[in-house]
Amino acid sequence: MASLLCDSNVPESVKNADFQEADSSILKTNISKIRNKKRRMVEYMKLKKEKQKLKRSARKKRQKETKVLGDAAPPKKVPRTIENTREPDDTMVDPQDEEVQFDEATDEMATYFNRGYIPKVLVTSSDNPHTRTIRFCREFKQTIPNAEFRWRNRTSVKKMVKDAIEREFSDIVVINEDRRHPNGMLLIHLPEGPTAHFKISNVKLCQEVKHRATWSEHRPEVILNNFNTRLGHTVARMLASIFHYEPQFRGRRVVTFHNQRDYIFFRHHRYEFKNEKCAAIQEIGPKFTLKLRSLQKGTFDSKFGEYEWVLKRHEMETSRRRFFL
């Protein structure tokens, strides 16, 4: 075996011959022919343990090869995932592209990114909200600097938009609920839109987060990760525009919107530098997941509004490897 490890020209199939032979002998074992259920279960557990042993031995073997060969060792295999095998999308964009930069310089959020105003956000809920929804609204409001929580008082969304524009609010966040739990979020950028509708799931309030950090009033940093399409860029810019563009780094607060398979994960952390190379993070909360349902031009108008994008599940979600953000 020492000669095999030292020779970088030996084929990979020869190196793993003993593992493949043992593996094939185990795979040939057919336990489905055993009629007795208890005996079949015992044989299955034995088979599972043997496979785990083979995996461990193969992993140790690869680690030894890497130590001996050094730079000449074969590169580590990249596992196939749904993300790296996603279907090609014509709307994928490069942030450095001139056309993309021109669109971003002329869209509805351009004034914010040019620091033309300080964001002022109105957070409200549906009519007659229950305790969990109210608590979620208040905790979400705490993550946003210069945000106000106000009761809905049976006001229509259109009237709410007019009043918010008069009071110089830059955005409106409406939290909807179903069965006493928050299940939807309407994000309206003022005064000319756009309007995004999200589904909310996997909500955990601050008190439900284990070993959570204490909240402070410092303005947080905002991280937007993995928004790669034109639709994703628009949604990311809308989410960023509700936060202040000048974070207070002294507070060490970070708000993250991470897109993975068109699910947007919201996380709120505080970090601390242990030394020059190591940093520790501690979650503050709340935490939840967003799923984009629609993006509408202009402010909210359910009857005559023009939609840029609407999720039609049975027509659009035809493949697990097809994503839109």
Coordinates of C-alpha atoms in Angstrom, one line a residue:
M1 CA 0.0 0.0 0.0
A2 CA 2.9 2.4 0.6
S3 CA 4.0 2.2 -3.0
L4 CA 0.4 3.0 -4.1
L5 CA 0.2 6.0 -1.9
C6 CA 3.5 7.5 -3.1
D7 CA 2.9 6.9 -6.8
S8 CA 0.7 9.7 -8.2
N9 CA 0.4 8.0 -11.6
V10 CA -1.6 5.1 -10.2
P11 CA -5.2 5.2 -11.5
E12 CA -7.9 5.9 -9.0
S13 CA -9.6 2.7 -9.8
V14 CA -6.6 0.6 -8.7
K15 CA -6.3 2.6 -5.5
N16 CA -9.9 1.9 -4.5
A17 CA -10.0 -1.7 -5.8
D18 CA -10.2 -3.3 -2.4
F19 CA -12.9 -0.9 -1.3
Q20 CA -14.9 -1.5 -4.5
E21 CA -14.7 -5.3 -4.1
A22 CA -15.9 -5.1 -0.5
D23 CA -18.6 -2.6 -1.4
S24 CA -19.9 -4.8 -4.2
S25 CA -20.0 -7.9 -2.0
I26 CA -22.2 -6.0 0.5
L27 CA -24.4 -4.6 -2.2
K28 CA -25.1 -8.1 -3.5
T29 CA -26.6 -9.0 -0.2
N30 CA -30.4 -9.1 -0.8
I31 CA -32.2 -8.9 2.5
S32 CA -35.6 -8.5 0.8
K33 CA -35.9 -12.2 0.4
I34 CA -35.9 -12.8 4.1
R35 CA -39.5 -13.3 5.1
N36 CA -39.2 -13.0 8.9
K37 CA -39.5 -9.3 9.7
K38 CA -37.3 -9.3 12.9
R39 CA -34.6 -11.3 11.2
R40 CA -34.7 -9.0 8.1
M41 CA -34.4 -5.9 10.4
V42 CA -31.3 -7.5 12.1
E43 CA -29.7 -8.2 8.8
Y44 CA -30.5 -4.6 7.6
M45 CA -28.8 -3.1 10.6
K46 CA -25.7 -5.3 10.0
L47 CA -25.6 -4.2 6.4
K48 CA -25.9 -0.6 7.4
K49 CA -23.0 -0.8 9.9
E50 CA -20.8 -2.5 7.3
K51 CA -21.5 0.3 4.8
Q52 CA -20.6 2.9 7.4
K53 CA -17.3 1.1 8.2
L54 CA -16.4 1.0 4.5
K55 CA -17.2 4.8 4.2
R56 CA -15.0 5.5 7.2
S57 CA -12.1 3.4 5.9
A58 CA -12.3 5.0 2.5
R59 CA -12.3 8.5 4.0
K60 CA -9.2 7.6 6.2
K61 CA -7.5 6.3 3.1
R62 CA -8.2 9.5 1.1
Q63 CA -6.8 11.5 4.1
K64 CA -3.6 9.5 4.1
E65 CA -3.2 9.9 0.4
T66 CA -3.6 13.7 0.7
K67 CA -0.9 13.8 3.5
V68 CA 1.6 11.7 1.5
L69 CA 1.1 13.2 -1.9
G70 CA 0.7 16.8 -0.7
D71 CA 0.1 19.2 -3.7
A72 CA 0.1 16.2 -6.1
A73 CA -3.0 14.8 -4.4
P74 CA -6.1 14.6 -6.5
P75 CA -8.5 17.5 -6.0
K76 CA -11.4 17.1 -3.6
K77 CA -14.6 16.0 -5.4
V78 CA -17.4 18.6 -5.4
P79 CA -20.7 17.0 -4.5
R80 CA -23.6 17.4 -6.9
T81 CA -26.3 19.6 -5.3
I82 CA -29.5 21.2 -6.6
E83 CA -27.8 24.6 -6.5
N84 CA -24.8 23.8 -8.7
T85 CA -26.9 21.8 -11.1
R86 CA -29.6 24.5 -11.5
E87 CA -31.1 25.0 -15.0
P88 CA -29.6 27.8 -17.0
D89 CA -31.6 31.0 -16.8
D90 CA -31.5 33.8 -19.3
T91 CA -32.2 36.4 -16.6
M92 CA -29.0 35.7 -14.7
V93 CA -27.0 38.9 -14.5
D94 CA -23.6 40.2 -13.7
P95 CA -23.6 43.1 -11.3
Q96 CA -20.7 44.7 -13.3
D97 CA -22.7 44.7 -16.5
E98 CA -23.3 48.2 -17.9
E99 CA -27.0 47.5 -18.7
V100 CA -27.6 46.2 -15.2
Q101 CA -25.9 49.2 -13.6
F102 CA -28.0 51.5 -15.8
D103 CA -31.2 49.8 -14.7
E104 CA -30.3 50.0 -11.1
A105 CA -29.4 53.7 -11.5
T106 CA -32.9 54.5 -12.8
D107 CA -35.2 52.2 -10.8
E108 CA -37.5 53.2 -7.9
M109 CA -34.8 52.4 -5.3
A110 CA -32.1 54.5 -6.9
T111 CA -32.8 57.5 -4.7
Y112 CA -32.2 55.4 -1.6
F113 CA -28.9 54.0 -2.9
N114 CA -27.8 57.6 -3.8
R115 CA -28.5 58.5 -0.1
G116 CA -31.3 60.9 -1.1
Y117 CA -33.4 60.2 2.0
I118 CA -33.3 58.3 5.3
P119 CA -35.6 55.3 5.3
K120 CA -38.7 55.6 7.5
V121 CA -40.7 52.4 7.7
L122 CA -44.3 51.8 8.8
V123 CA -44.9 48.3 10.2
T124 CA -48.5 47.2 10.7
S125 CA -50.6 44.0 10.7
S126 CA -53.9 42.6 9.5
D127 CA -57.1 43.5 11.2
N128 CA -57.6 42.1 14.7
P129 CA -54.1 40.5 15.0
H130 CA -53.4 37.9 17.7
T131 CA -50.7 37.9 20.3
R132 CA -48.0 36.0 18.3
T133 CA -48.5 38.3 15.2
I134 CA -48.3 41.4 17.3
R135 CA -45.1 40.2 19.0
F136 CA -43.6 39.3 15.6
C137 CA -44.4 42.8 14.3
R138 CA -42.7 44.5 17.3
E139 CA -39.6 42.3 17.1
F140 CA -39.3 42.8 13.3
K141 CA -39.7 46.5 13.9
Q142 CA -36.7 46.4 16.3
T143 CA -34.4 45.1 13.6
I144 CA -35.2 48.1 11.3
P145 CA -33.9 51.5 12.3
N146 CA -36.4 54.4 12.2
A147 CA -39.4 52.1 12.0
E148 CA -42.8 52.6 13.7
F149 CA -45.4 50.0 14.5
R150 CA -49.0 51.2 14.3
W151 CA -52.4 49.5 14.6
R152 CA -54.3 48.8 11.4
N153 CA -57.7 50.0 12.7
R154 CA -59.5 48.4 9.7
T155 CA -57.8 50.8 7.3
S156 CA -57.6 49.7 3.7
V157 CA -54.1 49.3 2.1
K158 CA -54.8 52.0 -0.5
K159 CA -55.7 54.5 2.2
M160 CA -52.8 53.5 4.3
V161 CA -50.5 54.2 1.3
K162 CA -51.9 57.7 0.9
D163 CA -51.5 58.5 4.6
A164 CA -48.0 57.1 4.7
I165 CA -46.9 59.2 1.7
E166 CA -48.3 62.3 3.4
R167 CA -46.4 61.4 6.6
E168 CA -43.2 60.9 4.6
F169 CA -42.8 57.1 5.1
S170 CA -40.5 55.4 2.6
D171 CA -41.9 51.9 3.0
I172 CA -44.8 50.0 4.4
V173 CA -44.6 46.4 5.8
V174 CA -47.9 44.7 6.4
I175 CA -47.8 41.4 8.3
N176 CA -50.8 39.1 7.6
E177 CA -51.8 36.1 9.7
D178 CA -53.6 32.8 9.4
R179 CA -54.8 30.7 12.4
R180 CA -53.1 33.1 14.8
H181 CA -49.7 32.8 13.2
P182 CA -48.0 35.3 10.8
N183 CA -48.1 33.8 7.3
G184 CA -47.6 36.7 4.8
M185 CA -45.7 39.9 4.3
L186 CA -46.6 42.8 2.0
L187 CA -43.7 45.1 1.3
I188 CA -44.6 48.4 -0.4
H189 CA -42.0 50.9 -1.5
L190 CA -43.2 54.5 -1.5
P191 CA -44.2 56.6 -3.3
E192 CA -44.2 54.8 -6.6
G193 CA -43.7 51.1 -5.7
P194 CA -42.9 48.4 -6.5
T195 CA -44.9 46.0 -4.2
A196 CA -43.8 42.6 -3.2
H197 CA -45.9 39.9 -1.6
F198 CA -44.1 37.1 0.4
K199 CA -45.2 34.0 2.2
I200 CA -43.8 33.7 5.7
S201 CA -42.9 30.4 7.3
N202 CA -40.7 28.9 10.1
V203 CA -41.2 31.8 12.4
K204 CA -39.2 31.8 15.6
L205 CA -39.5 34.8 18.0
C206 CA -36.6 36.1 20.1
Q207 CA -37.7 34.2 23.2
E208 CA -37.7 31.0 21.2
V209 CA -34.1 31.3 20.1
K210 CA -31.7 29.4 22.4
H211 CA -28.8 31.3 23.9
R212 CA -29.8 34.5 22.1
A213 CA -27.8 37.7 22.4
T214 CA -29.2 41.0 23.7
W215 CA -30.7 43.5 21.3
S216 CA -29.2 47.0 20.9
E217 CA -30.3 50.2 19.1
H218 CA -27.3 50.4 16.8
R219 CA -28.0 50.4 13.1
P220 CA -27.2 46.9 11.7
E221 CA -25.2 45.9 8.7
V222 CA -27.2 44.2 5.9
I223 CA -26.0 41.2 3.9
L224 CA -27.8 40.2 0.7
N225 CA -26.6 36.8 -0.5
N226 CA -27.2 34.8 -3.7
F227 CA -29.7 37.0 -5.5
N228 CA -28.4 36.4 -9.1
T229 CA -31.3 37.1 -11.5
R230 CA -32.9 40.4 -12.5
L231 CA -35.9 39.6 -10.3
G232 CA -33.6 38.7 -7.5
H233 CA -31.7 42.0 -7.8
T234 CA -35.0 43.9 -7.6
V235 CA -36.2 42.0 -4.5
A236 CA -32.8 42.4 -2.8
R237 CA -32.8 46.1 -3.4
M238 CA -36.3 46.4 -2.0
L239 CA -35.3 44.5 1.2
A240 CA -32.1 46.6 1.5
S241 CA -33.9 49.9 1.2
I242 CA -35.9 49.5 4.4
F243 CA -32.6 49.6 6.4
H244 CA -30.3 52.6 7.0
Y245 CA -27.5 52.9 4.5
E246 CA -24.9 53.8 7.2
P247 CA -24.5 50.9 9.7
Q248 CA -23.1 51.5 13.1
F249 CA -20.3 49.0 13.3
R250 CA -19.8 49.5 17.0
G251 CA -23.1 47.7 17.7
R252 CA -21.8 44.5 15.8
R253 CA -25.3 43.8 14.5
V254 CA -25.8 42.0 11.2
V255 CA -29.1 41.3 9.4
T256 CA -28.8 38.7 6.7
F257 CA -31.1 37.9 3.7
H258 CA -29.8 34.6 2.3
N259 CA -31.5 33.2 -0.8
Q260 CA -31.4 29.5 -1.3
R261 CA -33.6 27.7 -3.8
D262 CA -35.9 30.8 -3.9
Y263 CA -36.4 30.7 -0.2
I264 CA -35.1 33.8 1.6
F265 CA -33.8 33.1 5.1
F266 CA -33.9 36.1 7.5
R267 CA -31.3 36.0 10.3
H268 CA -30.3 38.6 12.9
H269 CA -26.9 38.1 14.6
R270 CA -24.4 39.9 16.8
Y271 CA -20.7 39.1 16.1
E272 CA -17.6 39.4 18.3
F273 CA -14.0 39.1 17.3
K274 CA -12.1 36.6 19.4
N275 CA -8.8 37.4 17.7
E276 CA -7.5 38.5 14.3
K277 CA -8.6 35.3 12.6
C278 CA -11.6 34.1 14.5
A279 CA -15.0 35.7 15.1
A280 CA -18.0 34.3 17.0
I281 CA -21.7 35.0 16.2
Q282 CA -24.7 34.8 18.4
E283 CA -28.3 35.0 17.2
I284 CA -30.6 37.7 18.4
G285 CA -33.8 36.9 16.6
P286 CA -36.4 36.8 15.2
K287 CA -35.8 34.3 12.4
F288 CA -38.2 33.4 9.6
T289 CA -38.3 32.3 5.9
L290 CA -39.7 34.3 3.0
K291 CA -41.1 33.0 -0.3
L292 CA -41.8 35.5 -3.1
R293 CA -45.4 35.2 -4.4
S294 CA -45.7 38.2 -6.6
L295 CA -44.0 41.5 -7.6
Q296 CA -46.3 44.3 -8.7
K297 CA -45.4 47.6 -10.4
G298 CA -46.5 50.7 -8.5
T299 CA -48.2 50.6 -5.1
F300 CA -50.7 48.0 -4.0
D301 CA -53.7 47.5 -6.3
S302 CA -55.3 44.1 -6.3
K303 CA -57.8 44.8 -9.1
F304 CA -56.0 46.9 -11.7
G305 CA -52.4 46.6 -10.8
E306 CA -49.7 45.5 -13.3
Y307 CA -47.7 42.5 -12.1
E308 CA -44.1 42.1 -13.1
W309 CA -43.9 38.5 -11.8
V310 CA -46.4 36.1 -10.3
L311 CA -45.6 32.6 -9.0
K312 CA -47.8 30.0 -10.8
R313 CA -46.8 26.8 -9.1
H314 CA -48.2 24.2 -11.5
E315 CA -46.9 26.1 -14.6
M316 CA -43.6 27.4 -13.4
E317 CA -42.3 25.0 -10.7
T318 CA -41.9 22.1 -13.2
S319 CA -38.4 21.2 -12.1
R320 CA -36.6 21.1 -8.8
R321 CA -33.6 22.7 -10.4
R322 CA -35.4 25.7 -11.7
F323 CA -35.1 28.9 -9.7
F324 CA -36.2 32.5 -10.2
L325 CA -34.2 34.6 -7.7

